[in-house]
Amino acid sequence: MSAFDSLKDHTKEGRVFLARSVIAFMVVLLLLGILIGRLYFLQVVQHDQLAALSDDNRIQLQPVAPTRGLIYDRNGTLLADNRPSYSVTLLKEKVGDLEATLTELQRLIPITDRELTSFRKRLKQRRRPYETVPLRFRLTDDEIARIAVNYQRLPGVQVEADLIRYYPFGASLVHALGYVGRINEKELQRTDAKNYSGTHYIGKLGIERFYEPLLHGQVGYHKVETNARGRVMRVLEQTDPVPGEDIVLHLDIRLQQAAEKLVEGRRASIVAIDPKTGGILALVSNPGYDPNLFVTGISTKAYKALRESPDLPLFNRALRGQYPPGSTIKPMVALGVIDSGAVSPSHTVYDPGFYTLTHGGRRYRDWKRGGHGTVGLDMAIYQSCDVWFYDVANRTGVDIISDYLGRFGFGQVTSLDLPEALPGILPSKAWKRSTGRGSWFSGDTLNLSIGQGWMLTTPLQLATAAAVMANRGEWKQPRMLKGVMTHNQQRDPKVIDGSVVEISGLEGTSAVLPNVQLKNEEYWQRIIDAMVAVVHGPRGTARKVGRGLDFQIAGKTGTAQVVGIKQDAVYDAESLAERHRDHALFLAFAPADKPEIAVSVIVENGGGGSSTAAPIARDVIDAFMALKKLDADESLSTGEATDG
Amino acid sequence: MADFQRTMPDAHPHLARRRGFWSYTRLDGILLLLILILCGFGLVVLYSASGGDMGYVIRQAVRMGAGLFVMTVFAQMRPQLFARWAPAMYVISLGLLLAVLLVGVGAKGAQRWIALPGFRFQPAEVVKLVLPLMVACYLANRPLPPSFRHIVISLVLIFVPVVLIMKQPDLGTSLLIAASGIFVLLLSGIYWRYIFGALAVAAAGLPGLWMVMKDYQKQRVLTFLDPESDPLGAGWNIIQSKAAIGSGGLEGKGWMLGTQSQLDFLPESHTDFIIAVLGEEMGMIGILALLLIYLLIISRGLVIAVKAQDSFGRLVAGSVTLTFFVYVFVNIGMVTGILPVVGVPLPLVSYGGTSIVTLMAGFGLLMSVQAHRQMITH
């Protein structure tokens, strides 16, 4: 570098700098132009779109769950209520550090490991965006306060008020009503996602499940402005939800409780039906369990205890208990054999205490050792003579017997709104073949005729059959729903007849049977008279319960063997272990001439139908009659008051 | 020669330019007025961006006052004083940057601060001023346009601190500082062939830059390229700021009425993303007004630079002015989604301490250059 080069030319430097500055200024203008162009693009061209995005941000449609319809009994007693409950929920999108938040919450309120586990499970489930996930339910006021003061430190944590189901009668009605519980993933897929977007609970079982479409109602919306933490700042608009329908059941809680009391401490079931309507007045399955435990989730320990209890409290005996009906079906069998013409109504059989199909063959025993002697139709029913039935069954054949039993609803689900009900088993040749049990033997027919062998029925089916018998063949599908309650302007509840309530999608869940048409209608009275003799006849099997009545009960006892009894073995109920004792059954309706109630009673391992089940049925009928009188007196006195 | 110049004003007072009020204070009236308007504007926006928290506004105003004080002090000093001290300051700065890497404290995975009893400071902020001074000082004493050798030495001077800052890691600041040094080189009149050559090399070197970037820096670039890919994570900022600005439209939603900013959807709304609050609440008109103020400040800065009578003053003033513009451009470009998110505050509007003081000190340099001109004509 020469000395000349190293000399600075200030003029030239100034000129070069000016040139560069001008260029720099141009570049500045150009870049500012780019920024302005970008702003124009965002604020003018894309304005509408981005404004919408900004609105979407802050404005959210929050579904508002409709209030679930209430359930009343026939007299307006509340059976299923909604009560406010507070739960703490987390909004995953807004909770920064989930673990830290959970730890912090655990510091504030007690949260069990199980609650944490179910929370994580719920978190993994399919959720709608910005849907809160509950962590703990039934917060106390103190816990709510503790969370509230720490709100600022817990983004995404909310205390939500919820109405949750409460069953004031607890275990008494669980098998009749079912219960609601938190919606699980499977149910979420089954339901209308939009209508259930705010709903956390769904009918899991029983009436709550079947009438879910009625009880649920229509979802409403709150258009809310939220901040970035998901906290609602204000409600901009709202569409109120349509609450679910309040429904009224045929059930009479007083009768239900009276019946329940009669089988306290026993494994038993009682079903009472109003034959005129098919309305179920009482549906008892004992023992029960508290459905309130299931609403927000039962603890593992409590659930395990229920599940492992030898008394099977979770088991709905009334609908799903399938028992051999024993002699209780004899009136229907007798009706079949005489109406079909296979056997004359005057047919008599000599009963030596057993029956053999072939000379010297297997002996089919009568329950009475030594036999009943010469037995006709009426005596065969009121004395429950097995040999008469063996004989006529053998003469009639299984096809006719099975056909007639089927007309009374055995072997199918006939109840209108109890989808959990099981069909039992109505044996027939086709049934036996199709289930791989081989071909039908004459012995099977004999067993069927006394309700043993393959045949299984539920308490509901027995009560239904009793009701059909009481109606002299007229079918009224057994049902829980009496109607839907509407509230008019005066808040005056009015019950709409249940038969006009139509629920789409529920058709075909039960069989609708035609009325039982006899060739000879007089046979109804013949059989009913025999059933009256069971209770009121001097030699009826249930004559002890027929005393002191100003009306007549038509009934039939039944005793179902729990374990097969070996040929020639001496049968002694006392020596059998309690669990091996016979089931006691009774079906009845009353008053016999103008039936108002049909009842079936099953006491597991209760011993004999006449000694155990029949007195219970009588007490149920007594309670029903007493309540009827009470209601009549009451309406009389209120009527007088109105007149005065 | 330097001595001669320094004695000039006192020796020949009649040769000095007409003395008015501002010449006594040695502040540039036009620039000061623009800065005060900008500060006022910034405080108004900050009040809304902080959700109506007067505490933020007061703290920010205090910083601005401190910055104005530093500016006034700097304005009193002769540019030659800065030139003389530049090499020493440069060496000290490098020492501080090394110290940050060794004993610095930080947040979010970056070490940027040196903690002294009572306060913490970011050496990188000092470098923002020291580097252009150093490069300008080096080049001003050489014939211009600089030779290749001087360019290389300048580049070394630039990239040693830049690499140290990049290591902290603070990509945004290091790029801004590199820009301030390179502006000195560009303004010094280096040949266009070098400029284009460097651009070509830089383009080739981009993959290399990618390699040395930290994961979170890469994430920012990726998010910039496709913000929708992570709408609840890193893309959230850009999506929300675009929604804020776009929803503001021409006239805005009104001061304190921006839903994006007032309902916390806009992250960093009072610091790096404050322009989005302005855009949402005052619309395009509000941003254009702000840009106009910036443009006037830059124009004034360039006028001061062009009017400066020695290379050092010119280069320093030009670099400080253009770097100021880069802040504006990078910040708004980032918030509007045309540049990746790098943590660059919006000058004098974003809430934050050190950067305000540094910026004001830079204006002090401009005023120093402006106030200490001589009336020598050639």
Tab-separated table of C-alpha atoms in Angstrom, chain A residues 186-544:
chain	number	residue	atom	x	y	z
A	186	LYS	CA	-68.741	-46.291	24.114
A	187	GLU	CA	-71.881	-44.443	25.105
A	188	LEU	CA	-70.460	-41.250	23.666
A	189	GLN	CA	-70.267	-42.904	20.290
A	190	ARG	CA	-73.780	-44.228	20.594
A	191	THR	CA	-75.387	-40.922	21.491
A	192	ASP	CA	-76.087	-37.851	19.426
A	193	ALA	CA	-72.817	-36.016	19.947
A	194	LYS	CA	-74.389	-32.597	19.624
A	195	ASN	CA	-77.212	-33.165	22.038
A	196	TYR	CA	-74.899	-34.738	24.570
A	197	SER	CA	-72.144	-32.169	24.219
A	198	GLY	CA	-72.896	-30.729	27.639
A	199	THR	CA	-74.062	-33.884	29.289
A	200	HIS	CA	-71.870	-35.864	31.605
A	201	TYR	CA	-74.357	-38.418	32.817
A	202	ILE	CA	-76.400	-40.985	30.991
A	203	GLY	CA	-78.844	-43.661	32.007
A	204	LYS	CA	-76.829	-46.804	32.487
A	205	LEU	CA	-79.471	-49.246	33.487
A	206	GLY	CA	-83.188	-49.810	33.830
A	207	ILE	CA	-85.715	-47.037	33.378
A	208	GLU	CA	-82.987	-44.426	33.427
A	209	ARG	CA	-81.457	-46.073	30.415
A	210	PHE	CA	-84.611	-47.021	28.547
A	211	TYR	CA	-86.222	-43.603	28.843
A	212	GLU	CA	-82.938	-41.754	28.315
A	213	PRO	CA	-84.377	-40.049	25.199
A	214	LEU	CA	-87.294	-38.720	27.262
A	215	LEU	CA	-85.352	-37.872	30.370
A	216	HIS	CA	-82.372	-36.224	28.745
A	217	GLY	CA	-83.896	-33.190	27.048
A	218	GLN	CA	-82.300	-30.888	24.493
A	219	VAL	CA	-78.932	-29.264	24.919
A	220	GLY	CA	-78.690	-25.492	25.180
A	221	TYR	CA	-75.812	-23.173	24.431
A	222	HIS	CA	-74.048	-20.305	26.024
A	223	LYS	CA	-72.095	-18.126	23.671
A	224	VAL	CA	-69.361	-17.068	26.032
A	225	GLU	CA	-66.322	-14.909	25.848
A	226	THR	CA	-63.350	-16.585	27.391
A	227	ASN	CA	-59.847	-15.443	27.965
A	228	ALA	CA	-56.826	-17.401	26.804
A	229	ARG	CA	-56.932	-19.379	30.021
A	230	GLY	CA	-60.347	-20.647	29.104
A	231	ARG	CA	-62.033	-18.797	31.911
A	232	VAL	CA	-65.427	-17.444	31.011
A	233	MET	CA	-65.494	-13.658	31.124
A	234	ARG	CA	-69.120	-13.100	30.163
A	235	VAL	CA	-72.040	-14.741	28.450
A	236	LEU	CA	-72.853	-13.038	25.161
A	237	GLU	CA	-75.863	-15.037	24.111
A	238	GLN	CA	-77.711	-18.040	25.315
A	239	THR	CA	-80.076	-20.651	24.085
A	240	ASP	CA	-81.663	-22.341	27.033
A	241	PRO	CA	-81.668	-26.085	27.136
A	242	VAL	CA	-84.974	-27.899	27.042
A	243	PRO	CA	-85.189	-29.960	30.209
A	244	GLY	CA	-85.978	-33.615	29.970
A	245	GLU	CA	-89.511	-34.856	30.506
A	246	ASP	CA	-90.600	-35.717	33.985
A	247	ILE	CA	-91.933	-39.227	33.883
A	248	VAL	CA	-94.423	-41.008	36.083
A	249	LEU	CA	-94.220	-44.699	36.754
A	250	HIS	CA	-96.957	-47.151	37.616
A	251	LEU	CA	-94.847	-48.026	40.615
A	252	ASP	CA	-96.271	-47.306	44.047
A	253	ILE	CA	-93.334	-46.616	46.309
A	254	ARG	CA	-95.405	-47.497	49.373
A	255	LEU	CA	-96.214	-50.932	47.990
A	256	GLN	CA	-92.628	-51.331	46.845
A	257	GLN	CA	-91.318	-50.588	50.298
A	258	ALA	CA	-93.896	-52.818	51.965
A	259	ALA	CA	-92.971	-55.665	49.642
A	260	GLU	CA	-89.294	-55.070	50.161
A	261	LYS	CA	-89.780	-55.253	53.872
A	262	LEU	CA	-91.449	-58.652	53.536
A	263	VAL	CA	-88.323	-60.185	52.031
A	264	GLU	CA	-85.832	-58.304	54.140
A	265	GLY	CA	-82.702	-60.337	54.680
A	266	ARG	CA	-83.658	-62.826	52.003
A	267	ARG	CA	-82.585	-63.314	48.461
A	268	ALA	CA	-85.917	-62.822	46.860
A	269	SER	CA	-87.940	-61.074	44.238
A	270	ILE	CA	-91.454	-59.749	44.135
A	271	VAL	CA	-93.185	-58.387	41.078
A	272	ALA	CA	-96.657	-56.893	41.287
A	273	ILE	CA	-98.576	-55.941	38.164
A	274	ASP	CA	-101.856	-54.183	37.614
A	275	PRO	CA	-103.494	-56.603	35.183
A	276	LYS	CA	-105.769	-53.937	33.738
A	277	THR	CA	-102.888	-51.839	32.451
A	278	GLY	CA	-99.857	-54.077	32.691
A	279	GLY	CA	-98.408	-51.392	34.932
A	280	ILE	CA	-95.771	-52.686	37.303
A	281	LEU	CA	-96.764	-51.671	40.820
A	282	ALA	CA	-93.753	-53.087	42.582
A	283	LEU	CA	-90.554	-54.621	41.370
A	284	VAL	CA	-88.446	-55.911	44.200
A	285	SER	CA	-85.152	-57.679	43.902
A	286	ASN	CA	-83.511	-58.226	47.213
A	287	PRO	CA	-80.828	-57.464	48.197
A	288	GLY	CA	-80.292	-54.237	46.316
A	289	TYR	CA	-77.529	-51.654	46.471
A	290	ASP	CA	-77.323	-47.904	46.677
A	291	PRO	CA	-77.393	-46.497	43.141
A	292	ASN	CA	-76.159	-43.138	44.412
A	293	LEU	CA	-72.739	-44.734	44.753
A	294	PHE	CA	-72.623	-45.323	41.025
A	295	VAL	CA	-73.590	-41.860	39.855
A	296	THR	CA	-70.210	-40.240	40.193
A	297	GLY	CA	-68.247	-43.441	40.193
A	298	ILE	CA	-68.075	-46.079	42.870
A	299	SER	CA	-64.848	-46.839	44.665
A	300	THR	CA	-63.092	-50.059	43.739
A	301	LYS	CA	-63.426	-51.349	47.243
A	302	ALA	CA	-67.148	-50.747	47.487
A	303	TYR	CA	-67.671	-52.204	44.037
A	304	LYS	CA	-65.626	-55.248	44.854
A	305	ALA	CA	-67.665	-55.806	47.982
A	306	LEU	CA	-70.894	-55.656	45.986
A	307	ARG	CA	-69.579	-57.864	43.236
A	308	GLU	CA	-68.221	-60.486	45.547
A	309	SER	CA	-71.136	-60.616	47.956
A	310	PRO	CA	-72.610	-64.154	47.897
A	311	ASP	CA	-76.088	-62.594	47.931
A	312	LEU	CA	-75.408	-61.005	44.519
A	313	PRO	CA	-76.896	-57.577	45.234
A	314	LEU	CA	-75.969	-56.379	41.736
A	315	PHE	CA	-78.073	-59.129	40.233
A	316	ASN	CA	-81.553	-58.027	39.208
A	317	ARG	CA	-83.495	-61.101	40.218
A	318	ALA	CA	-86.849	-59.719	39.139
A	319	LEU	CA	-85.798	-59.280	35.538
A	320	ARG	CA	-82.796	-61.505	35.110
A	321	GLY	CA	-83.189	-64.201	37.712
A	322	GLN	CA	-84.086	-67.314	35.724
A	323	TYR	CA	-85.602	-69.913	37.980
A	324	PRO	CA	-87.356	-73.183	37.342
A	325	PRO	CA	-91.019	-72.130	37.798
A	326	GLY	CA	-91.996	-75.353	39.523
A	327	SER	CA	-95.686	-75.945	40.000
A	328	THR	CA	-96.588	-72.299	39.435
A	329	ILE	CA	-97.085	-72.981	35.735
A	330	LYS	CA	-99.486	-75.851	36.340
A	331	PRO	CA	-102.607	-73.710	35.799
A	332	MET	CA	-101.310	-72.718	32.348
A	333	VAL	CA	-100.338	-76.279	31.524
A	334	ALA	CA	-103.768	-77.536	32.648
A	335	LEU	CA	-105.448	-74.874	30.529
A	336	GLY	CA	-103.438	-76.038	27.552
A	337	VAL	CA	-104.129	-79.704	27.853
A	338	ILE	CA	-107.886	-79.301	28.235
A	339	ASP	CA	-108.344	-76.449	25.745
A	340	SER	CA	-106.363	-78.278	23.102
A	341	GLY	CA	-108.755	-81.172	23.532
A	342	ALA	CA	-105.969	-83.611	24.216
A	343	VAL	CA	-107.420	-84.397	27.609
A	344	SER	CA	-110.932	-84.097	28.870
A	345	PRO	CA	-111.498	-81.675	31.759
A	346	SER	CA	-112.968	-84.544	33.670
A	347	HIS	CA	-109.921	-86.735	33.211
A	348	THR	CA	-108.806	-88.412	36.404
A	349	VAL	CA	-105.598	-90.179	37.280
A	350	TYR	CA	-104.751	-92.515	40.128
A	351	ASP	CA	-101.658	-91.232	41.890
A	352	PRO	CA	-99.690	-93.846	43.868
A	353	GLY	CA	-96.945	-91.312	44.552
A	354	PHE	CA	-95.061	-91.828	41.332
A	355	TYR	CA	-95.529	-92.135	37.622
A	356	THR	CA	-93.796	-94.412	35.156
A	357	LEU	CA	-93.750	-94.010	31.397
A	358	THR	CA	-93.219	-97.737	30.876
A	359	HIS	CA	-94.040	-100.521	33.241
A	360	GLY	CA	-91.213	-100.806	35.753
A	361	GLY	CA	-89.355	-97.894	34.219
A	362	ARG	CA	-88.011	-94.781	35.864
A	363	ARG	CA	-90.273	-93.478	38.569
A	364	TYR	CA	-91.305	-89.830	38.290
A	365	ARG	CA	-92.110	-88.938	41.852
A	366	ASP	CA	-94.942	-86.909	43.199
A	367	TRP	CA	-93.996	-84.327	45.771
A	368	LYS	CA	-96.298	-86.147	48.181
A	369	ARG	CA	-94.938	-89.507	49.195
A	370	GLY	CA	-97.643	-92.081	48.881
A	371	GLY	CA	-99.567	-90.010	46.368
A	372	HIS	CA	-102.897	-88.197	46.277
A	373	GLY	CA	-105.056	-91.126	45.248
A	374	THR	CA	-107.539	-90.463	42.470
A	375	VAL	CA	-107.018	-86.943	41.178
A	376	GLY	CA	-108.986	-84.756	38.767
A	377	LEU	CA	-108.129	-81.415	37.174
A	378	ASP	CA	-109.162	-79.134	40.055
A	379	MET	CA	-107.475	-81.194	42.703
A	380	ALA	CA	-104.391	-81.530	40.528
A	381	ILE	CA	-104.093	-77.754	40.720
A	382	TYR	CA	-105.084	-77.018	44.312
A	383	GLN	CA	-103.161	-80.019	45.615
A	384	SER	CA	-100.454	-79.487	43.018
A	385	CYS	CA	-100.518	-83.150	42.095
A	386	ASP	CA	-97.528	-83.974	39.946
A	387	VAL	CA	-98.709	-87.380	38.742
A	388	TRP	CA	-101.921	-85.993	37.172
A	389	PHE	CA	-99.724	-83.555	35.215
A	390	TYR	CA	-97.265	-86.285	34.230
A	391	ASP	CA	-100.123	-88.281	32.860
A	392	VAL	CA	-101.877	-85.515	30.955
A	393	ALA	CA	-98.580	-84.137	29.678
A	394	ASN	CA	-97.647	-87.516	28.334
A	395	ARG	CA	-100.994	-87.713	26.614
A	396	THR	CA	-100.846	-84.169	25.245
A	397	GLY	CA	-97.255	-83.978	24.143
A	398	VAL	CA	-94.723	-81.197	24.432
A	399	ASP	CA	-95.762	-79.254	21.354
A	400	ILE	CA	-99.159	-78.237	22.704
A	401	ILE	CA	-97.899	-77.547	26.227
A	402	SER	CA	-95.021	-75.480	24.957
A	403	ASP	CA	-97.352	-73.588	22.643
A	404	TYR	CA	-99.778	-72.673	25.425
A	405	LEU	CA	-97.001	-71.689	27.823
A	406	GLY	CA	-95.527	-69.503	25.096
A	407	ARG	CA	-98.829	-67.659	24.751
A	408	PHE	CA	-98.426	-66.577	28.387
A	409	GLY	CA	-95.108	-64.999	27.574
A	410	PHE	CA	-92.690	-67.653	28.739
A	411	GLY	CA	-89.483	-67.924	26.757
A	412	GLN	CA	-89.575	-64.320	25.515
A	413	VAL	CA	-89.247	-60.795	26.746
A	414	THR	CA	-92.689	-59.239	26.726
A	415	SER	CA	-92.116	-56.237	28.960
A	416	LEU	CA	-92.457	-52.896	27.217
A	417	ASP	CA	-89.715	-50.890	28.850
A	418	LEU	CA	-87.456	-53.265	30.723
A	419	PRO	CA	-84.903	-54.256	28.118
A	420	GLU	CA	-82.643	-55.894	30.649
A	421	ALA	CA	-85.259	-58.575	31.228
A	422	LEU	CA	-84.191	-62.060	30.222
A	423	PRO	CA	-86.447	-64.417	28.260
A	424	GLY	CA	-85.939	-67.500	30.371
A	425	ILE	CA	-86.217	-70.824	28.622
A	426	LEU	CA	-89.352	-72.358	27.187
A	427	PRO	CA	-88.353	-75.877	26.193
A	428	SER	CA	-89.688	-77.408	23.002
A	429	LYS	CA	-88.479	-80.018	20.588
A	430	ALA	CA	-87.037	-77.347	18.310
A	431	TRP	CA	-85.402	-75.560	21.232
A	432	LYS	CA	-83.761	-78.736	22.488
A	433	ARG	CA	-82.457	-79.688	19.071
A	434	SER	CA	-81.192	-76.209	18.221
A	435	THR	CA	-79.319	-75.904	21.492
A	436	GLY	CA	-77.527	-79.178	20.880
A	437	ARG	CA	-79.201	-81.079	23.690
A	438	GLY	CA	-80.319	-83.868	21.462
A	439	SER	CA	-83.814	-85.094	20.698
A	440	TRP	CA	-86.839	-84.667	22.938
A	441	PHE	CA	-87.720	-87.460	25.313
A	442	SER	CA	-91.069	-88.167	26.910
A	443	GLY	CA	-89.395	-87.631	30.296
A	444	ASP	CA	-88.643	-84.042	29.243
A	445	THR	CA	-92.362	-83.500	28.698
A	446	LEU	CA	-93.113	-84.799	32.196
A	447	ASN	CA	-90.541	-82.500	33.747
A	448	LEU	CA	-91.865	-79.542	31.755
A	449	SER	CA	-95.399	-80.171	32.960
A	450	ILE	CA	-94.382	-79.523	36.567
A	451	GLY	CA	-92.049	-76.653	35.738
A	452	GLN	CA	-88.850	-78.552	36.246
A	453	GLY	CA	-86.199	-79.724	33.870
A	454	TRP	CA	-85.137	-77.256	31.240
A	455	MET	CA	-87.701	-74.611	31.833
A	456	LEU	CA	-86.596	-71.308	33.357
A	457	THR	CA	-88.680	-68.233	34.074
A	458	THR	CA	-88.107	-64.861	35.624
A	459	PRO	CA	-90.233	-63.377	38.410
A	460	LEU	CA	-91.434	-60.763	35.939
A	461	GLN	CA	-92.598	-63.481	33.556
A	462	LEU	CA	-94.469	-65.274	36.314
A	463	ALA	CA	-96.222	-62.098	37.378
A	464	THR	CA	-97.010	-61.365	33.739
A	465	ALA	CA	-98.463	-64.829	33.253
A	466	ALA	CA	-100.535	-64.344	36.405
A	467	ALA	CA	-101.785	-61.057	34.988
A	468	VAL	CA	-102.716	-62.671	31.673
A	469	MET	CA	-104.527	-65.373	33.585
A	470	ALA	CA	-106.269	-62.726	35.677
A	471	ASN	CA	-107.315	-60.948	32.474
A	472	ARG	CA	-108.607	-64.213	31.080
A	473	GLY	CA	-106.210	-64.090	28.232
A	474	GLU	CA	-106.109	-60.401	27.542
A	475	TRP	CA	-102.528	-59.216	27.129
A	476	LYS	CA	-101.307	-55.999	28.631
A	477	GLN	CA	-97.618	-55.655	28.131
A	478	PRO	CA	-95.979	-55.205	31.508
A	479	ARG	CA	-94.588	-51.710	31.743
A	480	MET	CA	-93.047	-49.251	34.145
A	481	LEU	CA	-94.045	-45.999	32.463
A	482	LYS	CA	-97.429	-44.602	33.342
A	483	GLY	CA	-96.969	-41.367	31.493
A	484	VAL	CA	-95.124	-38.138	31.005
A	485	MET	CA	-95.819	-35.236	33.263
A	486	THR	CA	-96.458	-31.920	31.635
A	487	HIS	CA	-96.512	-28.695	33.538
A	488	ASN	CA	-98.990	-26.182	32.231
A	489	GLN	CA	-99.052	-22.506	33.059
A	490	GLN	CA	-100.443	-23.116	36.511
A	491	ARG	CA	-97.624	-25.540	37.219
A	492	ASP	CA	-100.347	-28.078	37.541
A	493	PRO	CA	-98.875	-31.394	36.631
A	494	LYS	CA	-100.883	-33.513	34.291
A	495	VAL	CA	-99.926	-36.994	33.328
A	496	ILE	CA	-100.096	-37.883	29.683
A	497	ASP	CA	-101.030	-41.504	29.151
A	498	GLY	CA	-97.918	-43.592	28.760
A	499	SER	CA	-99.362	-45.428	25.790
A	500	VAL	CA	-99.126	-42.304	23.640
A	501	VAL	CA	-95.497	-41.779	24.501
A	502	GLU	CA	-93.547	-42.782	21.487
A	503	ILE	CA	-89.832	-43.160	21.571
A	504	SER	CA	-88.198	-43.710	18.257
A	505	GLY	CA	-85.623	-46.405	17.953
A	506	LEU	CA	-87.002	-48.526	20.747
A	507	GLU	CA	-89.456	-50.567	18.735
A	508	GLY	CA	-88.897	-54.274	18.632
A	509	THR	CA	-87.166	-54.553	21.977
A	510	SER	CA	-89.946	-56.763	23.241
A	511	ALA	CA	-92.445	-59.190	21.854
A	512	VAL	CA	-96.059	-58.053	21.612
A	513	LEU	CA	-98.221	-61.088	22.059
A	514	PRO	CA	-101.822	-61.554	20.928
A	515	ASN	CA	-104.496	-62.195	23.522
A	516	VAL	CA	-104.760	-65.818	24.539
A	517	GLN	CA	-107.845	-67.129	22.720
A	518	LEU	CA	-109.272	-70.343	24.091
A	519	LYS	CA	-111.438	-72.676	22.065
A	520	ASN	CA	-113.615	-72.861	25.103
A	521	GLU	CA	-113.712	-69.625	27.037
A	522	GLU	CA	-115.344	-71.357	29.992
A	523	TYR	CA	-112.040	-73.024	30.811
A	524	TRP	CA	-110.714	-69.726	32.155
A	525	GLN	CA	-113.188	-69.846	35.000
A	526	ARG	CA	-112.505	-73.527	35.554
A	527	ILE	CA	-108.780	-72.951	36.010
A	528	ILE	CA	-109.214	-69.744	38.029
A	529	ASP	CA	-111.621	-71.532	40.332
A	530	ALA	CA	-108.994	-74.195	40.880
A	531	MET	CA	-106.470	-71.462	41.629
A	532	VAL	CA	-108.887	-69.902	44.106
A	533	ALA	CA	-109.130	-73.334	45.710
A	534	VAL	CA	-105.361	-73.309	46.164
A	535	VAL	CA	-105.823	-70.434	48.602
A	536	HIS	CA	-109.358	-70.823	49.808
A	537	GLY	CA	-110.121	-74.510	49.369
A	538	PRO	CA	-110.058	-76.709	52.474
A	539	ARG	CA	-107.237	-78.748	50.979
A	540	GLY	CA	-105.492	-76.049	48.967
A	541	THR	CA	-101.726	-75.936	49.238
A	542	ALA	CA	-101.894	-72.308	50.321
A	543	ARG	CA	-105.015	-72.519	52.412
A	544	LYS	CA	-103.239	-70.999	55.407
